[in-house]
CSV table of C-alpha atoms and ligand atoms in Angstrom, one decimal:
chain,number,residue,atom,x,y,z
A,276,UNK,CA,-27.7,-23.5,-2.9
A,277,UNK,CA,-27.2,-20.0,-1.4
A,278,UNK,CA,-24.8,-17.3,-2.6
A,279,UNK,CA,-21.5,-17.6,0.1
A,280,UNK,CA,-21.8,-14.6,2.1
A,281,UNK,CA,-18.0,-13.0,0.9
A,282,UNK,CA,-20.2,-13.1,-2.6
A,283,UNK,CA,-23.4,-11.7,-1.4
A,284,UNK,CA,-21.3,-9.0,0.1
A,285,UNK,CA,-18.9,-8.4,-2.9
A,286,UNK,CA,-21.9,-8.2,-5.5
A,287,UNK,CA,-24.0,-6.0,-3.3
A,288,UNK,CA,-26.3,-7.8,-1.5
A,289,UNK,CA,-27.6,-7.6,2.0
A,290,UNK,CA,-26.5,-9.9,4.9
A,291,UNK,CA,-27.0,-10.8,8.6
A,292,UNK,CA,-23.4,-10.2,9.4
A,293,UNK,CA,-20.3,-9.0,7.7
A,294,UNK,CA,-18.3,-12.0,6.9
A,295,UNK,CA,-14.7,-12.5,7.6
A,296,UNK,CA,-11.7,-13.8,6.3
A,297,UNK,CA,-7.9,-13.0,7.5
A,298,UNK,CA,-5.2,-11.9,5.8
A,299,UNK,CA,-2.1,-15.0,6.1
A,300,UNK,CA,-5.0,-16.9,7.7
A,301,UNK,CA,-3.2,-20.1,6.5
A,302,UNK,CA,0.3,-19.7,6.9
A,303,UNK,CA,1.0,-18.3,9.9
A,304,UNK,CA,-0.9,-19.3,13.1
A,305,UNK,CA,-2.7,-22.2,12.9
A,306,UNK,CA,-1.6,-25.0,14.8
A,307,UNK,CA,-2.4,-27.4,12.3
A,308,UNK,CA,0.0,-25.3,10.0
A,309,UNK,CA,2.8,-25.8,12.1
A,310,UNK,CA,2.5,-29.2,12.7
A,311,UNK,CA,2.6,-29.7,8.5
A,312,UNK,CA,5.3,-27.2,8.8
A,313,UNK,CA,7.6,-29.7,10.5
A,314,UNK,CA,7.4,-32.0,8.1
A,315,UNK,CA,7.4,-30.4,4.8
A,316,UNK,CA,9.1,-27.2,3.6
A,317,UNK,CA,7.2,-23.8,2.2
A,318,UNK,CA,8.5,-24.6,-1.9
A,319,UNK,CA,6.6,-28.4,-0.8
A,320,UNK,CA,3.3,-27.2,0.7
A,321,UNK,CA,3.1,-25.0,-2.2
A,322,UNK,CA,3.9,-27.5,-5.4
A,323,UNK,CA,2.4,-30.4,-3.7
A,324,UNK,CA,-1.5,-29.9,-4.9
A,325,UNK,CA,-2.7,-32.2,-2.1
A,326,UNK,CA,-0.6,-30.3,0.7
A,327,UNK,CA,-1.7,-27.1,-1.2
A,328,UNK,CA,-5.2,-27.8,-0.9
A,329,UNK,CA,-4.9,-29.1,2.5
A,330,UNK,CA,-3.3,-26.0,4.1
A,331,UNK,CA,-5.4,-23.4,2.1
A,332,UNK,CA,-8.4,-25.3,3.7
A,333,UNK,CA,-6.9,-25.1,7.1
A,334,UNK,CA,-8.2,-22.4,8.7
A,335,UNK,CA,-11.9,-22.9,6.9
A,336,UNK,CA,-12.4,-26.2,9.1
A,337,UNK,CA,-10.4,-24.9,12.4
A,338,UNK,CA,-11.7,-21.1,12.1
A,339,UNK,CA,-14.9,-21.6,10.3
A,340,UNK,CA,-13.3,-18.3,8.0
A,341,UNK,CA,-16.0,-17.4,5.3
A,342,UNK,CA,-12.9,-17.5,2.4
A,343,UNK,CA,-10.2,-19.7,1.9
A,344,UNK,CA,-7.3,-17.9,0.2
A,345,UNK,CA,-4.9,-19.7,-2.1
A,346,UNK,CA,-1.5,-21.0,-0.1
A,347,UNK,CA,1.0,-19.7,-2.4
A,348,UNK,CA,3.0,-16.6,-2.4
A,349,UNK,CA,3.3,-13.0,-4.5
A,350,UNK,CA,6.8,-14.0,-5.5
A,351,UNK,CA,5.9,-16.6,-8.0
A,352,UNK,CA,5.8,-14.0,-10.5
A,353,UNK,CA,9.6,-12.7,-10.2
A,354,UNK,CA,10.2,-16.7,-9.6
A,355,UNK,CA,8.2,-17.6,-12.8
A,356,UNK,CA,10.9,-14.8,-14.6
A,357,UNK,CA,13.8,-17.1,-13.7
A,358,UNK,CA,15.0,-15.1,-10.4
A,359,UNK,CA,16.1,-18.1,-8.3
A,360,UNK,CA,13.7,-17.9,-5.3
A,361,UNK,CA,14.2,-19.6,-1.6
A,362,UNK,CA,12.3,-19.2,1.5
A,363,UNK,CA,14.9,-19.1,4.6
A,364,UNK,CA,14.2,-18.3,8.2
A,365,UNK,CA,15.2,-14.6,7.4
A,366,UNK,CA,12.3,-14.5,4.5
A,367,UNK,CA,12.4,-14.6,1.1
A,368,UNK,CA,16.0,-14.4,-0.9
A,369,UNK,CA,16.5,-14.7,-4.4
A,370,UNK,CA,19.5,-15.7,-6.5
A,371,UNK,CA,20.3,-12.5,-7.9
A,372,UNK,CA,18.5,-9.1,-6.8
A,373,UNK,CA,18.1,-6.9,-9.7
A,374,UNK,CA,20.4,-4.1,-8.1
A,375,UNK,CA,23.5,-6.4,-7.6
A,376,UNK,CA,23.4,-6.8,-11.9
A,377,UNK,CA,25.0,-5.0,-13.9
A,378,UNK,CA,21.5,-4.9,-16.4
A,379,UNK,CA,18.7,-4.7,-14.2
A,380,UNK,CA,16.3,-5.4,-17.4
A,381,UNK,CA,18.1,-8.3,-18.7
A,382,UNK,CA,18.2,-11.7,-17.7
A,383,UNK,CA,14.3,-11.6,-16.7
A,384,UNK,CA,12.5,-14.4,-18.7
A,385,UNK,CA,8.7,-14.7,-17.9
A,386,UNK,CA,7.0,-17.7,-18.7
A,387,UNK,CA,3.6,-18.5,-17.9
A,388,UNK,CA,4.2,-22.4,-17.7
A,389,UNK,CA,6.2,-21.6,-14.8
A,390,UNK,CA,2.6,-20.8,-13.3
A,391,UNK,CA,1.1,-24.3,-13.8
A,392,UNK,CA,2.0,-25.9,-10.5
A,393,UNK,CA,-0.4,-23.1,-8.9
A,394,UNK,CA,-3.3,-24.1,-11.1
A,395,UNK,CA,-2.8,-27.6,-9.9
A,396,UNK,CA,-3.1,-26.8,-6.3
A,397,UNK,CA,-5.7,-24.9,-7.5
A,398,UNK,CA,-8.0,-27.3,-9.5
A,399,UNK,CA,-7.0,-29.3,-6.3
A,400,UNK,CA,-8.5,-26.9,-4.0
A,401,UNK,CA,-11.9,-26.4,-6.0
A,402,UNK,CA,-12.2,-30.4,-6.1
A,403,UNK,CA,-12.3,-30.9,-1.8
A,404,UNK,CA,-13.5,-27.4,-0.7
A,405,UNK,CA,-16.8,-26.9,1.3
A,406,UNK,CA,-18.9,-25.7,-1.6
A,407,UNK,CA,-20.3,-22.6,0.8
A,408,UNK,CA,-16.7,-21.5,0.9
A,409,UNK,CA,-15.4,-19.4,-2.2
A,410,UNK,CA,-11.5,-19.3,-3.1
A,411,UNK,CA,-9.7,-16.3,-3.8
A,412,UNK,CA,-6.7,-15.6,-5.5
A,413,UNK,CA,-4.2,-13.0,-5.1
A,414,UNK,CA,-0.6,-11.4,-6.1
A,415,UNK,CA,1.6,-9.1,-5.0
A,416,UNK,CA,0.9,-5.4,-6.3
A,417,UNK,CA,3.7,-3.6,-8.4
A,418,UNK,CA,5.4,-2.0,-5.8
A,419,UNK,CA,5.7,-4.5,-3.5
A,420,UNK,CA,7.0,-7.3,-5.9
A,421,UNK,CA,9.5,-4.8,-7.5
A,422,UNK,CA,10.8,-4.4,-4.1
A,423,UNK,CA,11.7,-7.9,-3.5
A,424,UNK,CA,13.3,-8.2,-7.2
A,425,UNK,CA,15.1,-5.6,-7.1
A,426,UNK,CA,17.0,-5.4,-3.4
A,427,UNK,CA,15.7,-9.8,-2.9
A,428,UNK,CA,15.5,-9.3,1.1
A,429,UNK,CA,12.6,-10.2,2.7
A,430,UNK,CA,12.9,-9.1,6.3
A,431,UNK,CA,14.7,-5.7,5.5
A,432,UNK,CA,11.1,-4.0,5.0
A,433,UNK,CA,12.6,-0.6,4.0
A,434,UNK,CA,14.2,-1.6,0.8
A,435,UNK,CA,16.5,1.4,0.6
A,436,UNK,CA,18.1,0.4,-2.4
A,437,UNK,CA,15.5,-0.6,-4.3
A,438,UNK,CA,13.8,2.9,-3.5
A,439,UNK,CA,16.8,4.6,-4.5
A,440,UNK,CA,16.9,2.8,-7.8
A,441,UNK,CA,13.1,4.0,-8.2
A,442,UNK,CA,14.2,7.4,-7.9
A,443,UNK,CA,17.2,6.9,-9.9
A,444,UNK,CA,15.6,5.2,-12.9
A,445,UNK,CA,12.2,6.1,-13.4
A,446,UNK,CA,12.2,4.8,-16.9
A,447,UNK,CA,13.3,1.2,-16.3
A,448,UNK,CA,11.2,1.3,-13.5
A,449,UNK,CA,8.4,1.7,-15.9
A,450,UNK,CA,10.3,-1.2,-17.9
A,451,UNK,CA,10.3,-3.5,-14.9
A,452,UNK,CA,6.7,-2.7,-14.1
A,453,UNK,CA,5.2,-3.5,-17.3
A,454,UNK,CA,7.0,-6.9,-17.1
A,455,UNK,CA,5.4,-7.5,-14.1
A,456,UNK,CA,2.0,-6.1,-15.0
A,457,UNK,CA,2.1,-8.4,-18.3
A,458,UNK,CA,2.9,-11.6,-16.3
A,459,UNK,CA,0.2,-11.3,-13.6
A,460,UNK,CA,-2.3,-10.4,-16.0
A,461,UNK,CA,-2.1,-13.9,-17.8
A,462,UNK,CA,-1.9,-15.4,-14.0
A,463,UNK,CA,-4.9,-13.8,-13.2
A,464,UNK,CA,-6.4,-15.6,-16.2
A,465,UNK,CA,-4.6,-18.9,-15.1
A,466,UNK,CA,-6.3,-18.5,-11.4
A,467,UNK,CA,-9.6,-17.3,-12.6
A,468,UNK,CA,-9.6,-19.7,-15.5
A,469,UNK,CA,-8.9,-22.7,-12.9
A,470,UNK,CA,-11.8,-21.3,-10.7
A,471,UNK,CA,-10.9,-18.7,-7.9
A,472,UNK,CA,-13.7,-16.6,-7.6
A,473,UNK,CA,-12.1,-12.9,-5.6
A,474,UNK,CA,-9.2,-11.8,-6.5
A,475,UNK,CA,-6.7,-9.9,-4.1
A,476,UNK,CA,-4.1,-7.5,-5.1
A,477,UNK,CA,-1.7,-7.3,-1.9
A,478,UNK,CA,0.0,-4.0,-2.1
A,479,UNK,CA,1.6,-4.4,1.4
A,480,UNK,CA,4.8,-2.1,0.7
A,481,UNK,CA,2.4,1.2,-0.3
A,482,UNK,CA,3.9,3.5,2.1
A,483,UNK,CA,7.5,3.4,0.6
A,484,UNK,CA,7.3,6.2,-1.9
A,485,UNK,CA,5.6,9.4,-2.1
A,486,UNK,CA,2.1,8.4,-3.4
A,487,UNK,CA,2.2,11.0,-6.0
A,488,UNK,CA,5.2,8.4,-7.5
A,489,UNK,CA,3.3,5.5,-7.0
A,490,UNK,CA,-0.2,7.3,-8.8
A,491,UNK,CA,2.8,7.9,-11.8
A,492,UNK,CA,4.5,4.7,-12.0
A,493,UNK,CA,2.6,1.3,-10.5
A,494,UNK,CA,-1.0,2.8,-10.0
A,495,UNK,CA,-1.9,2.1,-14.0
A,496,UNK,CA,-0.7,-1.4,-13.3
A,497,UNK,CA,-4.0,-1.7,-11.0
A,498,UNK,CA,-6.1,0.3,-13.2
A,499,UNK,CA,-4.9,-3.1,-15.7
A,500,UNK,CA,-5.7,-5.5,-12.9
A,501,UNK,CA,-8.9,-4.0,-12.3
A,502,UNK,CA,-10.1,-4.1,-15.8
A,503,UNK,CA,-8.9,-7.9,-16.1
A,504,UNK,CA,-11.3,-9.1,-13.3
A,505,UNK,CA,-14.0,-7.2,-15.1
A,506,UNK,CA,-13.5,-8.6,-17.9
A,507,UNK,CA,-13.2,-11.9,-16.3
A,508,UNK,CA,-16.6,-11.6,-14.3
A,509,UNK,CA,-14.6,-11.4,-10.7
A,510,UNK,CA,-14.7,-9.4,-7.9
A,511,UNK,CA,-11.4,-7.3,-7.1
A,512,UNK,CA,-10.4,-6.2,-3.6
A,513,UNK,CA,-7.0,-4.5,-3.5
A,514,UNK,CA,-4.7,-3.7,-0.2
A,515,UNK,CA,-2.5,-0.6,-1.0
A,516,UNK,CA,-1.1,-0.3,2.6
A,517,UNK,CA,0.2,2.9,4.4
A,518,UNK,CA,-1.2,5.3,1.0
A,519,UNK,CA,-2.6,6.8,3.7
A,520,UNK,CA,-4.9,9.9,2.6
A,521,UNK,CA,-4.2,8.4,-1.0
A,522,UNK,CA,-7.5,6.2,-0.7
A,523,UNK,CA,-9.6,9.2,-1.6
A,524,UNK,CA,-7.9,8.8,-5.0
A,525,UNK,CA,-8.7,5.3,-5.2
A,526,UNK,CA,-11.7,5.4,-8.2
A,527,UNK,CA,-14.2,2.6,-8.9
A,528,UNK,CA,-11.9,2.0,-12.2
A,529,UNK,CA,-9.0,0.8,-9.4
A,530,UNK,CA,-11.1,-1.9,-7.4
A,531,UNK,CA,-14.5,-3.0,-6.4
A,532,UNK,CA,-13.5,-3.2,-2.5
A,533,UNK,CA,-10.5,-1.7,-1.0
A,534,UNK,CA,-8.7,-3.0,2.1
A,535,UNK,CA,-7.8,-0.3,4.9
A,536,UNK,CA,-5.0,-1.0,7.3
A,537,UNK,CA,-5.0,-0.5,10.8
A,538,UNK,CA,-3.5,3.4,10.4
A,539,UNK,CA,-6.9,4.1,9.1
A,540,UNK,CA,-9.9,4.0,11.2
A,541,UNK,CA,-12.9,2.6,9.5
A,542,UNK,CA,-15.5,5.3,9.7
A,543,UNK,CA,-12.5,8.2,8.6
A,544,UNK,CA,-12.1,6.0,5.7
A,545,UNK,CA,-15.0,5.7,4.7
A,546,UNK,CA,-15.6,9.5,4.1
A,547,UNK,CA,-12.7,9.5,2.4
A,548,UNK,CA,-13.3,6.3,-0.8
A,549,UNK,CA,-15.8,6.8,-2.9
A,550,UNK,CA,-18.7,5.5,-1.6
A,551,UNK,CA,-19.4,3.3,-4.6
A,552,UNK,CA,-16.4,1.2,-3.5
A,553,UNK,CA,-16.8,-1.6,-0.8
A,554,UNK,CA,-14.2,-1.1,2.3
A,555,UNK,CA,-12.5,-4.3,3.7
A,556,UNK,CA,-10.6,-4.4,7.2
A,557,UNK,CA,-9.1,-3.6,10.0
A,558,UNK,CA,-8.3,-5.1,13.0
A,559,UNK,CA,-4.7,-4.9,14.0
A,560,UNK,CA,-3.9,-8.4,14.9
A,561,UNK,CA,-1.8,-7.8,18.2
A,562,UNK,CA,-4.8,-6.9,19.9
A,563,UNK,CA,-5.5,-10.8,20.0
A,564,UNK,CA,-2.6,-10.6,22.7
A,565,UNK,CA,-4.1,-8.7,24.9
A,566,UNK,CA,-7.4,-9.9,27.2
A,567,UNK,CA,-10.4,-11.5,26.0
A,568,UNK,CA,-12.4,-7.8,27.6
A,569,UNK,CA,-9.9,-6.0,26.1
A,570,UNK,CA,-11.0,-7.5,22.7
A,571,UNK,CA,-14.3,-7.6,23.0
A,572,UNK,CA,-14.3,-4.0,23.4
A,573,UNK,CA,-12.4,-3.8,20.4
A,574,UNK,CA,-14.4,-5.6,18.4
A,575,UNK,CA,-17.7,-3.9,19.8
A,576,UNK,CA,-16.0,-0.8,18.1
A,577,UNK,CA,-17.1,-2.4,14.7
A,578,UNK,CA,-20.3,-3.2,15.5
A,579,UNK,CA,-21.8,0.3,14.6
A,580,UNK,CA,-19.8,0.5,11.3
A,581,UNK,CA,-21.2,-2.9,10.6
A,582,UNK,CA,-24.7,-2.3,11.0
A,583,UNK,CA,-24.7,0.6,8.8
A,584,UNK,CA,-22.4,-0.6,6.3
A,585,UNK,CA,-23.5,-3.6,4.4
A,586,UNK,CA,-20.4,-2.8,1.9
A,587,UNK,CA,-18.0,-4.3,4.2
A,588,UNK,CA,-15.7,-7.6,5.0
A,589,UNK,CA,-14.2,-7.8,7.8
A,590,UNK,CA,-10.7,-8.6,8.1
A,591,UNK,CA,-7.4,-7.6,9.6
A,592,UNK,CA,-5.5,-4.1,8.9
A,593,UNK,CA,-2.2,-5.9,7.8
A,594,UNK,CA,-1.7,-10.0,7.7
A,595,UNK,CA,-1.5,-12.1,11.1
A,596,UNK,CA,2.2,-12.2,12.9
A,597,UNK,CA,3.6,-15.8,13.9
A,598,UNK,CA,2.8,-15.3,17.4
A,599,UNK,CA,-1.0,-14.6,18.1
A,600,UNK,CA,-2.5,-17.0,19.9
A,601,UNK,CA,-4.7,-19.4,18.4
A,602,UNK,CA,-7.2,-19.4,21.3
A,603,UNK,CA,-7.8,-15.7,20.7
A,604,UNK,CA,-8.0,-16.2,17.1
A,605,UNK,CA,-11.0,-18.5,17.9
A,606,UNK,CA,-12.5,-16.2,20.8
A,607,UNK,CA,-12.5,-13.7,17.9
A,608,UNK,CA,-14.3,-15.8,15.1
A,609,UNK,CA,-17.2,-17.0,17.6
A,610,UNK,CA,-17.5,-13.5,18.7
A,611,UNK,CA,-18.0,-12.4,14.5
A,612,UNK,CA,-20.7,-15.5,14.3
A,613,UNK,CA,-22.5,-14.5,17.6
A,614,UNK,CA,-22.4,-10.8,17.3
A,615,UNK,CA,-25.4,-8.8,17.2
A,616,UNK,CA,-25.2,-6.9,13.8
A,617,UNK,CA,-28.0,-4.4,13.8
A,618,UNK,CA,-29.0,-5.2,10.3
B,251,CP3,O1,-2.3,-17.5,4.9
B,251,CP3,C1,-1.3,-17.4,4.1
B,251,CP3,O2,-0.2,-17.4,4.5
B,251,CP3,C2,-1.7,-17.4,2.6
B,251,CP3,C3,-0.7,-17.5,1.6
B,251,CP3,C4,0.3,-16.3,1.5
B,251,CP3,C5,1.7,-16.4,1.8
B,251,CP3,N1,2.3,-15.2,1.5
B,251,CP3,C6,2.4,-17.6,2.3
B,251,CP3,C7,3.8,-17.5,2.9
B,251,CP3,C8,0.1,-15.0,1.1
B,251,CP3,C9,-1.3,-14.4,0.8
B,251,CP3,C10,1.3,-14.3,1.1
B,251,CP3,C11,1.5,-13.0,0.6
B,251,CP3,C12,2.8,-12.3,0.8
B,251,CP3,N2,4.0,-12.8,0.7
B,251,CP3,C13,2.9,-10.9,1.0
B,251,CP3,C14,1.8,-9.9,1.1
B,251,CP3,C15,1.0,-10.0,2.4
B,251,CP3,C16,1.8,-9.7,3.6
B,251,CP3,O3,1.8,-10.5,4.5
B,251,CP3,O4,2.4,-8.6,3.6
B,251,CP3,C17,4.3,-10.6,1.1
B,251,CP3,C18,4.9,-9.3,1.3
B,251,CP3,C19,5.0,-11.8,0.8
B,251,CP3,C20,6.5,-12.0,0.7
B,251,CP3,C21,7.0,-13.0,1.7
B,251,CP3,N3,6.8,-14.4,1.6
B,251,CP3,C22,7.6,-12.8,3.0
B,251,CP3,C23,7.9,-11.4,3.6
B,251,CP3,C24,7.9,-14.0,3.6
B,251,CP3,C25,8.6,-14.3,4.9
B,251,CP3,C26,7.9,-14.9,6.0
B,251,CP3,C27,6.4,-14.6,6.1
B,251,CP3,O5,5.7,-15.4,6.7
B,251,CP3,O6,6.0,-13.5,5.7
B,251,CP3,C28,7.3,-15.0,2.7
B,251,CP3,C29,7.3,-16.4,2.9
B,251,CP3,C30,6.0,-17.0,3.2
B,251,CP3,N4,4.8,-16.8,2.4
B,251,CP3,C31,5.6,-18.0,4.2
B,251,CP3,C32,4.3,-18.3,4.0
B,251,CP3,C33,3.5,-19.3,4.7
B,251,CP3,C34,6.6,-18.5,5.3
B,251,CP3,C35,7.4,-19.6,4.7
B,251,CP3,C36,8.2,-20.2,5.9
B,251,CP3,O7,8.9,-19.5,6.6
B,251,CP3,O8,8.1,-21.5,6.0
């Protein structure tokens, strides 16, 4: 059988056309999603290995996506350290945010075999998907995840306290970051071990500090995460959104492919990453609300990246917003299919 195209693309190889996959492609948009979403609530799609598998396969029979990416989320880890998690209709809350303790360090108590329900959905997954379709796995990167712990509001996307207790207490901040780093490391093993073959590190909260204190404090957690897939034989794409300029420090010991968002224009970023690093991205998804013309044009835009750059996957520049329409979403896929590529 043929090499899936995300692989061909991620180990080098020459292809037709780029392929695509979509950041929140499940969970999201899909009409199908919201129909389960009725029924059953996020905690159940994600424990249930059936509904797991059935929603992270979603948008590979509606969309005809090139990937499926795991249904789950990047807060398992601070869940799988005993933080209380629930998923309202103002995001994600947890019992106890780290800053409202007295002892931010204590009272965190990671255990892998809190991780186990994932590898079910997963082994689920690998079982009914398309065999042409590869899986990949993700989690959230340092920053991001240590937002959410520490100030535990999901909607309030500045996370001014939890900043503020960066600045504060670089040490423990170190502490709490190598907590993390040790837990995602043996989940990476769990995902990889169960049989996701990309993994994705989703740093989407990469423009809250100065990057010069993020190189210092959570970009050595990558470096890890890096090394891990390596080791593992996997390909890693990671998403540091809003590091603006920071991508030209991004070094092929940090990732194999690195996601751009929409800030950064393709052909500017390219100059900019080392050129031995795949790039990844970057449609901003609210131009799917505008006319099918209007889109097309946009999308023409990529078409001279793409036939210069085998190197790259197409994707979106942040995740898809409930909202988009699903008809555009589809005008968009059959557009990537039918393009020509110039290769
Ligand atoms: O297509 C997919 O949705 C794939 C699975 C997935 C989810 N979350 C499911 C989810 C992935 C890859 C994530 C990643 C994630 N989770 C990120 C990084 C990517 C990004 O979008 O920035 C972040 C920051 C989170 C944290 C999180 N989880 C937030 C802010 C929320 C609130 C609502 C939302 O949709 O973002 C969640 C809950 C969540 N994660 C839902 C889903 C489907 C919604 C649950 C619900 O409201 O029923």
């Amino acid at each position: 059988m043929e090499k899936p195209l995300l692989l061909q693309t991620l180990s080098g190889e020459k292809t037709a056309r780029p392929p695509f996959w979509f950041m929140r492609q499940a969970g999201r948009v899909l009409p199908s999603y919201m129909a389960l979403k009725h029924k059953y609530s996020f905690w159940q799609m994600m424990k249930n290995p059936q509904l797991g598998a059935e929603v992270t396969l979603l948008p590979v029979h509606d969309l005809g996506v090139d990937a499926a990416i795991l249904f789950s989320d990047i807060l398992v880890i601070p869940y799988a350290m005993g933080m209380g998690l629930d998923f309202t209709d103002e995001g994600p809350v947890f019992e106890k945010a780290l800053v409202h303790r007295s002892h931010p360090l204590e009272g965190l108590h990671p255990d892998p075999t809190k991780l186990h329900y994932i590898y079910d959905v997963i082994d689920e997954i690998i079982r009914t998907k398309p065999s042409h379709i590869p899986l990949i796995g993700f989690c959230g990167g340092p920053l991001t995840v240590l937002c959410y712990m520490l100030e535990g509001l999901g909607r309030r996307a500045e996370f001014p306290d939890a900043i503020d207790f960066m600045f504060k207490n670089p040490a423990e901040t170190q502490q709490l970051v190598d907590v993390i780093c040790e837990l995602t490391l043996e989940y990476i093993k769990g995902q990889v071990k169960h049989g996701i073959q990309v993994f994705q590190l989703f740093e989407t909260h990469g423009a809250l500090v100065p990057f010069e204190m993020y190189k210092a404090l959570f970009l050595p957690m990558v470096e890890k995460v890096a090394a891990q897939c390596r080791e593992l034989n996997i390909p890693f794409i990671y998403f540091p959104k809003g590091i603006g300029a920071g991508i030209s420090e991004i070094t092929p010991e940090h990732c194999d492919f690195l996601s751009i968002d929409w800030q950064t224009p393709l052909e500017v970023a390219r100059k900019l990453v080392d050129p031995a690093i795949g790039l990844q991205g970057n449609l901003d998804p609210r131009v799917l609300l505008a006319d099918e013309l209007t889109i097309s044009k946009t999308l023409e835009g990529y078409l001279d990246f793409g036939s210069k750059n085998q190197n790259w996957i197409f994707n979106l520049g942040h995740g898809f917003k409930p909202g988009i329409p699903y008809e555009k979403i589809q005008f968009m896929t059959e557009w990537l299919r039918s393009a020509d590529w110039g290769r």
